[in-house]
PDB file of C-alpha atoms and ligand atoms in Angstrom:
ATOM      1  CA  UNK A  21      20.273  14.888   3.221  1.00 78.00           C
ATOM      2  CA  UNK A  22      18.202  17.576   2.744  1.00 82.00           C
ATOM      3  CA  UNK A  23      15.241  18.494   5.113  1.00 86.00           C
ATOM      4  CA  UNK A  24      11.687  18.211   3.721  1.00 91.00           C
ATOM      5  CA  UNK A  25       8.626  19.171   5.929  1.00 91.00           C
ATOM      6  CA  UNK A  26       6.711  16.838   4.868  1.00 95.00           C
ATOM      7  CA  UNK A  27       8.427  14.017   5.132  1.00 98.00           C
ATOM      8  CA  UNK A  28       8.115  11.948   8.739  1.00 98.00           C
ATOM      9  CA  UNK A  29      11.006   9.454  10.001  1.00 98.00           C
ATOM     10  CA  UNK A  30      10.374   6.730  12.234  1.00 98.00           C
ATOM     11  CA  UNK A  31      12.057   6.660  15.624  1.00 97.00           C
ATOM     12  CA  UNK A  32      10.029   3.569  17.486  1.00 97.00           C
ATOM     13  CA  UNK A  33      12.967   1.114  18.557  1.00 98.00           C
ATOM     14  CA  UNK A  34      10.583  -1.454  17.510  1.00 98.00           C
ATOM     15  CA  UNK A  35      10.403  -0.501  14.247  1.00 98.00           C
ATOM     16  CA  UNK A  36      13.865   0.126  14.319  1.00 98.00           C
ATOM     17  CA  UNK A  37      14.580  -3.723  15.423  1.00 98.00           C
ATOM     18  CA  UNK A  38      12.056  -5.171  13.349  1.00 98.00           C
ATOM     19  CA  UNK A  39      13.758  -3.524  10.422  1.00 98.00           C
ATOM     20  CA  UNK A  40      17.146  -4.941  11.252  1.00 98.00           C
ATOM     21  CA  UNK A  41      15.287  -8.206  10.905  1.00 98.00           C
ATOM     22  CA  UNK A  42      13.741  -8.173   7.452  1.00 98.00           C
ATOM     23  CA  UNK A  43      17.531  -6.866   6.133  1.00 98.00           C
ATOM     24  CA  UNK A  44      18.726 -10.132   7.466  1.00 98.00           C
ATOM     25  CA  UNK A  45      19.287 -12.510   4.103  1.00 97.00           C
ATOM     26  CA  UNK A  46      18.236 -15.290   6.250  1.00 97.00           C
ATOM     27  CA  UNK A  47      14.744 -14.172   7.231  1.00 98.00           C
ATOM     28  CA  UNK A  48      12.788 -17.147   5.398  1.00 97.00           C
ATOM     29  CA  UNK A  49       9.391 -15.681   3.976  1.00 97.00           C
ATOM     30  CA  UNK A  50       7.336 -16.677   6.788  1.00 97.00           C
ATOM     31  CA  UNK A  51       9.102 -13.980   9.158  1.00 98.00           C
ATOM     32  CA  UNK A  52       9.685 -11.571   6.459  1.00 98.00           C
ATOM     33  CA  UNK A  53       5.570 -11.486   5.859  1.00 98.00           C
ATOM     34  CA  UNK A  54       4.626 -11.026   9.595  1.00 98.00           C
ATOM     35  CA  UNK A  55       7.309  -8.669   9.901  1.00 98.00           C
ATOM     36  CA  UNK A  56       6.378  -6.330   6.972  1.00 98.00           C
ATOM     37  CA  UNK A  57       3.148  -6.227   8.003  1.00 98.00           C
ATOM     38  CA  UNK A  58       3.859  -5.789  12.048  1.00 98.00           C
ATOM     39  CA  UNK A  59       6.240  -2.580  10.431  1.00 98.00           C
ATOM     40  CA  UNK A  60       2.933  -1.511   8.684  1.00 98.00           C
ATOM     41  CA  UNK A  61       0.560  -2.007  11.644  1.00 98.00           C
ATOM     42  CA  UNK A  62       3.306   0.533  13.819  1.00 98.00           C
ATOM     43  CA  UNK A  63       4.090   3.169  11.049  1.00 98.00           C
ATOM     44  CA  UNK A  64       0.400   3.082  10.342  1.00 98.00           C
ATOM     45  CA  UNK A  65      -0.283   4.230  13.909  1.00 96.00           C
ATOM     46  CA  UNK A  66       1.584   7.278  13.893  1.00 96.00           C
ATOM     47  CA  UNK A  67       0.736   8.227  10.274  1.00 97.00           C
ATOM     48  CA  UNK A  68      -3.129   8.303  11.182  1.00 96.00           C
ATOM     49  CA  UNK A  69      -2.383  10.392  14.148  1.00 95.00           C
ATOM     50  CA  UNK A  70      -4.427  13.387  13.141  1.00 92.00           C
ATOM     51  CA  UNK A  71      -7.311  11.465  12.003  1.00 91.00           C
ATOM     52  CA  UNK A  72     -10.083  13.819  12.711  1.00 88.00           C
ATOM     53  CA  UNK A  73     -12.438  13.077  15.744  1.00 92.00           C
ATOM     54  CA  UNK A  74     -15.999  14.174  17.172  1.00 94.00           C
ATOM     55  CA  UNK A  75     -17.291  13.613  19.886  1.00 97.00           C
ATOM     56  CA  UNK A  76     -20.083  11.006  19.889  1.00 96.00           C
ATOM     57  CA  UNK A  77     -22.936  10.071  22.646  1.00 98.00           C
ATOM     58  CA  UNK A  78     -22.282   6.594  24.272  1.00 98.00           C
ATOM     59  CA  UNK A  79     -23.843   5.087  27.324  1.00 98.00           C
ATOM     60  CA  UNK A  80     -21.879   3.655  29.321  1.00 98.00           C
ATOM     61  CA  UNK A  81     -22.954   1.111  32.118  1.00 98.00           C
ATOM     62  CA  UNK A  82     -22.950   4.053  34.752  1.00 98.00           C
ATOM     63  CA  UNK A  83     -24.006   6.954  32.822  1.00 98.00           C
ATOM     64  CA  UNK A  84     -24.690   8.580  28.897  1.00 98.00           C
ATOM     65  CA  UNK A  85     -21.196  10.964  27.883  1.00 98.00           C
ATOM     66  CA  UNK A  86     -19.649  12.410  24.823  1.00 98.00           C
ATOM     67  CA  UNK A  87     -16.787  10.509  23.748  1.00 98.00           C
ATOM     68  CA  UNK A  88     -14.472  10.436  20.619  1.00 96.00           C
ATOM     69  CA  UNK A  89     -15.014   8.663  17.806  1.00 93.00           C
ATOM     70  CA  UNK A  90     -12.819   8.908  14.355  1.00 88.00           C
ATOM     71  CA  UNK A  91     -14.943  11.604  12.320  1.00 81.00           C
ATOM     72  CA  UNK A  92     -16.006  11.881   8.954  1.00 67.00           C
ATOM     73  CA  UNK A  93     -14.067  11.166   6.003  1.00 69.00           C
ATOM     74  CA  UNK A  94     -13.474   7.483   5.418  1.00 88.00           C
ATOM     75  CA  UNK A  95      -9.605   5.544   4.463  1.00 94.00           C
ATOM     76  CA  UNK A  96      -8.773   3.905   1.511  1.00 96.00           C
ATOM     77  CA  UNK A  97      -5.094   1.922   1.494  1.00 97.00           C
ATOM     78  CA  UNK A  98      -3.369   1.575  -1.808  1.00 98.00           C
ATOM     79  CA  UNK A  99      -1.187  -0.671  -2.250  1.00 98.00           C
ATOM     80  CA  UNK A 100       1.454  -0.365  -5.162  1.00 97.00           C
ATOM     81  CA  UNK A 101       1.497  -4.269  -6.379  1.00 96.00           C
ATOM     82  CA  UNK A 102       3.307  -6.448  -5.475  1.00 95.00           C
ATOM     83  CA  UNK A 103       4.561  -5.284  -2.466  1.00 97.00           C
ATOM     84  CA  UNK A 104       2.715  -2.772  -1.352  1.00 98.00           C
ATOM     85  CA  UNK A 105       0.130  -5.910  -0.196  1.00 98.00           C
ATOM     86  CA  UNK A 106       2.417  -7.249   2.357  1.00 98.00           C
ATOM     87  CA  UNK A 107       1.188  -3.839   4.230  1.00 98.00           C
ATOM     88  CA  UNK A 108      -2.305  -3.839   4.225  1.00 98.00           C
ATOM     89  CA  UNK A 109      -3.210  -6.265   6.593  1.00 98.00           C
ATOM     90  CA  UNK A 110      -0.903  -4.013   9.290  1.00 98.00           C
ATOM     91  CA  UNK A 111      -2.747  -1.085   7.750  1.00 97.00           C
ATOM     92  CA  UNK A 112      -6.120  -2.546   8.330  1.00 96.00           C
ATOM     93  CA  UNK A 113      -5.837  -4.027  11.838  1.00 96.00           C
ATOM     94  CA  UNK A 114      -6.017  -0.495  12.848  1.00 94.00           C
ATOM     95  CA  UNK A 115      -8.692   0.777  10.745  1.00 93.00           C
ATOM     96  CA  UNK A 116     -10.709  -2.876   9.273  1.00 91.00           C
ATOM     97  CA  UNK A 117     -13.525  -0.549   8.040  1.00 89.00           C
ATOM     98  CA  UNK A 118     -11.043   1.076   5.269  1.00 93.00           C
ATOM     99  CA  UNK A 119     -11.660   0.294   1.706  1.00 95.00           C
ATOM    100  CA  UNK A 120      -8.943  -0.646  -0.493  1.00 97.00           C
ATOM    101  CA  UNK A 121      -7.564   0.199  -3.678  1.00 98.00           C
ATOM    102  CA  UNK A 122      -4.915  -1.375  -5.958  1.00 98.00           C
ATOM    103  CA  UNK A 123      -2.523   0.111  -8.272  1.00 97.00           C
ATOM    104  CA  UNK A 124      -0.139  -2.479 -10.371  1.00 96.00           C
ATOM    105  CA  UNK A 125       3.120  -1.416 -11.447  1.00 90.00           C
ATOM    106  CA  UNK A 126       6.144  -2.977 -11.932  1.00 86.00           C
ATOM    107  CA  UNK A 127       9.762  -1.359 -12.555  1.00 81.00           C
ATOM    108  CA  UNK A 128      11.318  -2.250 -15.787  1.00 86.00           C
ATOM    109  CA  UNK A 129      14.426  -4.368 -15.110  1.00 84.00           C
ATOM    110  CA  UNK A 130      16.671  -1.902 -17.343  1.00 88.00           C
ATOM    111  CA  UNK A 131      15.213   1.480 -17.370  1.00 90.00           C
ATOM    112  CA  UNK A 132      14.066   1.507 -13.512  1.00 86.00           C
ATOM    113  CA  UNK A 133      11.168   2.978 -15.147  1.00 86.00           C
ATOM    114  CA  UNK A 134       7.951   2.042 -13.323  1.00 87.00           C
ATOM    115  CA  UNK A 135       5.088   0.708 -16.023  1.00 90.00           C
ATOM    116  CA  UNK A 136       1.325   0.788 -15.237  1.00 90.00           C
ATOM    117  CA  UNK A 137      -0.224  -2.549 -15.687  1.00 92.00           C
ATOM    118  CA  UNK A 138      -3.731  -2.164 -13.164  1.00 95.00           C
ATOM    119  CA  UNK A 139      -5.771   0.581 -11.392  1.00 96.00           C
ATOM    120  CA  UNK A 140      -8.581   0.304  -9.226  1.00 97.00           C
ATOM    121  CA  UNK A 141      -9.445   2.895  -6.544  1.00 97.00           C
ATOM    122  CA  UNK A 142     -12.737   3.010  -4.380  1.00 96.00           C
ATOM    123  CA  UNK A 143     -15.066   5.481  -4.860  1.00 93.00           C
ATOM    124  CA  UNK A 144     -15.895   8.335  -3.886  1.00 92.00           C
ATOM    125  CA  UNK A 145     -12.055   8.252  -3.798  1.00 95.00           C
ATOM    126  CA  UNK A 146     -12.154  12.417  -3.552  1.00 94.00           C
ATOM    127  CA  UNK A 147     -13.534  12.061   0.157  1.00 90.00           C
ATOM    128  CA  UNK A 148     -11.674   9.576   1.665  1.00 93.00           C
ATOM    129  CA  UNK A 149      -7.974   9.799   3.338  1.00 95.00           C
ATOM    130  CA  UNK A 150      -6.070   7.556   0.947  1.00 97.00           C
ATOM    131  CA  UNK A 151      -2.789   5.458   2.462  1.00 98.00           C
ATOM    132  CA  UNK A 152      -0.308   4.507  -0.773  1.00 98.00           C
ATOM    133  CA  UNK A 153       2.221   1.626   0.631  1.00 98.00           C
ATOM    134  CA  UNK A 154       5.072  -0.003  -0.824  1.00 98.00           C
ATOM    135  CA  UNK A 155       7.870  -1.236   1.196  1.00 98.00           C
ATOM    136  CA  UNK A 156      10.551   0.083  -1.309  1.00 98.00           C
ATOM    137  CA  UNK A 157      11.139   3.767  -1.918  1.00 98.00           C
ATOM    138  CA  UNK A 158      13.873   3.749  -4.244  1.00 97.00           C
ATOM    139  CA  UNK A 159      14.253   5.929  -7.413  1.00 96.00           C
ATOM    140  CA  UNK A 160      10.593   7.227  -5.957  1.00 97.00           C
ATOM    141  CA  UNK A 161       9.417   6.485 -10.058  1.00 95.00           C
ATOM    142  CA  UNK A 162       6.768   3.918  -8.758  1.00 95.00           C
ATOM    143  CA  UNK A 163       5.453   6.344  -6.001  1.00 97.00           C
ATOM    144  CA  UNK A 164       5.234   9.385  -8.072  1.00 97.00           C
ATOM    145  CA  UNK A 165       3.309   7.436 -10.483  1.00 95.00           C
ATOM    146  CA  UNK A 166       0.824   5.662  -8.445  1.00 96.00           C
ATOM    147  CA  UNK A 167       0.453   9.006  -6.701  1.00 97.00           C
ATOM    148  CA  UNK A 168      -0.118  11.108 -10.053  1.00 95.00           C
ATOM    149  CA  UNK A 169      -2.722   8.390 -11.313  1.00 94.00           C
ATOM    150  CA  UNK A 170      -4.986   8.388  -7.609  1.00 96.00           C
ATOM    151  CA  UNK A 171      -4.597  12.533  -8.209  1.00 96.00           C
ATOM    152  CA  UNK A 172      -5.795  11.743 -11.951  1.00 94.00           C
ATOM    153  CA  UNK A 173      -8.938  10.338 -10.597  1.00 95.00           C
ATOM    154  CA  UNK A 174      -9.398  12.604  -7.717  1.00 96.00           C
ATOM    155  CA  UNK A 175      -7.921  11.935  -4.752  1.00 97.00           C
ATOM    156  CA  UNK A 176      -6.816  14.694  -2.434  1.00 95.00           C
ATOM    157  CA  UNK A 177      -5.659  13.598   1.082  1.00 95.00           C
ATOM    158  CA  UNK A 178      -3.041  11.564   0.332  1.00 98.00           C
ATOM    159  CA  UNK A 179      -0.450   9.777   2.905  1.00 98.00           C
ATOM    160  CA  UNK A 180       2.568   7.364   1.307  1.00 98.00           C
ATOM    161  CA  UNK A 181       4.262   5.083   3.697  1.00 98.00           C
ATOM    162  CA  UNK A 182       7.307   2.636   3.161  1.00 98.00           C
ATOM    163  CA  UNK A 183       9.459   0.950   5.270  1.00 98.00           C
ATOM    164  CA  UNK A 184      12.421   1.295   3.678  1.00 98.00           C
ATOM    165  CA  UNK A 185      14.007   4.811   1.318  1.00 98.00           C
ATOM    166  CA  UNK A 186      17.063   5.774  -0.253  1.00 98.00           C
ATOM    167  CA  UNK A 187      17.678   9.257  -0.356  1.00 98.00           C
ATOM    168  CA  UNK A 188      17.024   9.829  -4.138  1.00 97.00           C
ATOM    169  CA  UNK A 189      13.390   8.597  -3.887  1.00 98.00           C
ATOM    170  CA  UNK A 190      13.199  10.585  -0.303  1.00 98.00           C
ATOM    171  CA  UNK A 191      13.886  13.754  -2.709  1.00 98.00           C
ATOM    172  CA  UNK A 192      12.315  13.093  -6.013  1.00 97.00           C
ATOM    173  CA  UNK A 193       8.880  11.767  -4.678  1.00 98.00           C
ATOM    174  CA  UNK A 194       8.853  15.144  -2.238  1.00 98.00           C
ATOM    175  CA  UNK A 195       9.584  17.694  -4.962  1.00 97.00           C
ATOM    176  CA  UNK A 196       7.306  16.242  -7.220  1.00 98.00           C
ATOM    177  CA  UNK A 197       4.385  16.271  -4.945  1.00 98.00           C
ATOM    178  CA  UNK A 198       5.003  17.848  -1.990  1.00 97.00           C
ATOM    179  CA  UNK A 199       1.503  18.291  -0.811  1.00 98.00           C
ATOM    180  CA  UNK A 200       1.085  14.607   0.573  1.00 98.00           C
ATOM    181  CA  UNK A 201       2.548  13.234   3.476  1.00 98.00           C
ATOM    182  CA  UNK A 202       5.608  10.693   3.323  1.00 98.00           C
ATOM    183  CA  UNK A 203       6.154   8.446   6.169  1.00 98.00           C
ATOM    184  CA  UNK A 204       9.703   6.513   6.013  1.00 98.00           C
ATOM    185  CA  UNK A 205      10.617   3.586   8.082  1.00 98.00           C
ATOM    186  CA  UNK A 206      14.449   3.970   7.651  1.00 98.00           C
ATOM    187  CA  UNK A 207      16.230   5.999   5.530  1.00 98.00           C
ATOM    188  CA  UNK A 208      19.131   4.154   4.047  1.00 98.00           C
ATOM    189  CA  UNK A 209      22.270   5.116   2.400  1.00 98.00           C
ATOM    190  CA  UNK A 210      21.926   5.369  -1.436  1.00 98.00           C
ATOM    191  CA  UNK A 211      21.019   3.410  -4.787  1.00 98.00           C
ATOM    192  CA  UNK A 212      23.320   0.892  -6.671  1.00 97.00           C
ATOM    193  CA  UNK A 213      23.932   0.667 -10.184  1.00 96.00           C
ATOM    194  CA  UNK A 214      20.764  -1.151 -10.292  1.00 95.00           C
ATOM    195  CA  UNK A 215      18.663   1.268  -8.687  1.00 96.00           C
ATOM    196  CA  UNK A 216      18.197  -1.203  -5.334  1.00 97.00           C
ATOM    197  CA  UNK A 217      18.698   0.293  -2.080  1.00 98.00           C
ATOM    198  CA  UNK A 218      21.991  -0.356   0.136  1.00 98.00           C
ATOM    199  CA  UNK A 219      21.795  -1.565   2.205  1.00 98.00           C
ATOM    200  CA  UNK A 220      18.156  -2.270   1.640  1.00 98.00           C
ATOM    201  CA  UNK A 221      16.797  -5.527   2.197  1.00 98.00           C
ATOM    202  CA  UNK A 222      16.918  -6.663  -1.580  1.00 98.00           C
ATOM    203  CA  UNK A 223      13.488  -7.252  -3.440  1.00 97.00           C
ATOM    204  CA  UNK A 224      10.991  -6.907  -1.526  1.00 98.00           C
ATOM    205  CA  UNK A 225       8.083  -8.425  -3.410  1.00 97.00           C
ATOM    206  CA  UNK A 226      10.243 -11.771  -3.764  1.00 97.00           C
ATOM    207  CA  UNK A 227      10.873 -12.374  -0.150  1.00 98.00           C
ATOM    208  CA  UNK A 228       7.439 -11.326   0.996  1.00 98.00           C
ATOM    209  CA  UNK A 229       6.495 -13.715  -2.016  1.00 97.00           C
ATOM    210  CA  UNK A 230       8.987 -15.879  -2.052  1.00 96.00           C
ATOM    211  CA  UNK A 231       9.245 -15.798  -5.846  1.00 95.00           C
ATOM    212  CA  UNK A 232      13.181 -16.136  -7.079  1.00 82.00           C
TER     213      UNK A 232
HETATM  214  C1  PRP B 314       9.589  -2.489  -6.228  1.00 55.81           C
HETATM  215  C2  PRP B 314       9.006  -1.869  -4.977  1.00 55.81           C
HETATM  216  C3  PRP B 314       8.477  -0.550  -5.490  1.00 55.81           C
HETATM  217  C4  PRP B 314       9.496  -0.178  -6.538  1.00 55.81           C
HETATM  218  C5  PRP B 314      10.421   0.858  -5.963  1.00 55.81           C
HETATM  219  O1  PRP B 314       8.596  -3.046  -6.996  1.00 55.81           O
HETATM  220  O2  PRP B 314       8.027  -2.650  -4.346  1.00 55.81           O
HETATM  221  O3  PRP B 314       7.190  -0.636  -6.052  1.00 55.81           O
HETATM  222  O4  PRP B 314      10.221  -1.382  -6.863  1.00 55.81           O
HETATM  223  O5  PRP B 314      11.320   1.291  -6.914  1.00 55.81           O
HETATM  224  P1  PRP B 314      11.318   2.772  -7.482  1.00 55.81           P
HETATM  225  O6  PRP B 314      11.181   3.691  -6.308  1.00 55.81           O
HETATM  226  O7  PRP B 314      12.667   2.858  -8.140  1.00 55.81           O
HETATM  227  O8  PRP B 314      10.189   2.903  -8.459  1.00 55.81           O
HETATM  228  P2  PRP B 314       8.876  -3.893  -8.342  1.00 55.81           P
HETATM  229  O9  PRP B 314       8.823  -2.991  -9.516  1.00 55.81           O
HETATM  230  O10 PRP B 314      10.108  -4.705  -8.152  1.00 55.81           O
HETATM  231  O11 PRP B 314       7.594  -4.801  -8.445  1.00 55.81           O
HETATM  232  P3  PRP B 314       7.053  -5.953  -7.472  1.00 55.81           P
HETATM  233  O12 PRP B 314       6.534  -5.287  -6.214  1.00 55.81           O
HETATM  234  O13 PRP B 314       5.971  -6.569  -8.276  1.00 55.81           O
HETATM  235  O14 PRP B 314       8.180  -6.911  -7.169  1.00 55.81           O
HETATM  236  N1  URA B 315      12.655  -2.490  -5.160  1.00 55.81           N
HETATM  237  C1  URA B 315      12.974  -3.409  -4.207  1.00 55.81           C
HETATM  238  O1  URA B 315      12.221  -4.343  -3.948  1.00 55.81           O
HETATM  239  N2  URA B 315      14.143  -3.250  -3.557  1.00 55.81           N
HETATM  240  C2  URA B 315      14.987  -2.245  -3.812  1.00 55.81           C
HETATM  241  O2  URA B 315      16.048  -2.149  -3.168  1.00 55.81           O
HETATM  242  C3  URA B 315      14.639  -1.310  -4.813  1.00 55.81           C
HETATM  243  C4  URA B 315      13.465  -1.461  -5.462  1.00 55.81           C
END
């Protein structure tokens, strides 16, 4: 697998475990929804590492200081439906001011080709840091797409996150906009016939979901 510098892997045993978890077939919905979004919550923590800071006055019982405080521009998350909202709540118990955004696709069943069905981003989306999540990075069709329509209506600073890639999404959703940040839970082996990850966990939306 090729190297690409802006693409972050997680190392965190925790994530690690929590991973081998949700690939377990017999992880009922319950775990599979407090586990996606416990993957969030820890990915989320080292992709908003350079958050900028300033330093702020406080008083303190003993005495007034300056002390850090997270500095101007605001976060949006973006979650790619359906998915993508199993991570928010993770995403938010770091940062519960953050506005959030939603961007429906779906991937037809066939093609793999992602189709726009919804798109609503807060505004003024230019100035914030904007978080995309999905779970699934697979042919990278959905990402480059929700990506290319936040661009479309302004955004700059953008981060994706997912908890699970294949190589082939790793590479396509890098070359075709390698100015944002990825951050990948596990990279996994490769793409099936059917353009689902192996081993991958299978759909995500329908076990966080429980649909099928
Ligand atoms: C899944 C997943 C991603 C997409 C990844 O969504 O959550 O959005 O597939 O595949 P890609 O990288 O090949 O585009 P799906 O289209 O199944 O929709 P859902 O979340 O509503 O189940
Ligand atoms: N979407 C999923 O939910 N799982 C995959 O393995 C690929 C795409």
């Amino acid at each position: 697998m090729e190297n690409f510098n802006n693409v972050t892997y997680m190392t965190h045993p925790l994530i690690k475990h929590k991973i081998s978890r949700l690939r377990d077939k017999n992880t009922g919905t319950n775990e599979f929804r407090k586990l996606v979004e416990e993957i969030a919550m820890l990915e989320g923590f080292e992709a908003l590492k350079d958050l900028p800071l300033e330093d702020v006055e406080v008083e303190t019982p003993i005495e007034t200081c300056m002390t850090p405080m997270i500095a101007g521009r605001k976060l949006a998350i973006v979650p790619i439906l359906r998915a993508g909202l199993g991570m928010v709540e993770g995403i938010l118990s770091l940062v519960p001011s953050a506005k959030i955004g939603h961007i429906g696709l779906y991937r037809d069943e066939e093609t793999f080709e992602p189709h726009e069905y919804y798109c609503k981003l807060p505004s003024p989306i230019e100035e914030r840091t904007i978080v995309v999540c999905d779970p699934m990075l697979a042919t990278g069709g959905s990402a480059i797409d929700a990506i290319t329509m936040i661009k479309k209506h302004g955004g700059k600073n953008i981060k994706f996150m997912c908890i699970i890639a294949a190589p082939e999404g790793v590479k396509k959703l890098s070359e075709a906009h390698p100015d944002i940040q990825i951050y990948v839970g596990n990279l996994d082996r490769c793409l099936n016939e059917n353009a689902y990850i192996c081993p991958g966990l299978g759909d995500a939306g329908d076990r966080i979901f429980g649909t099928k």
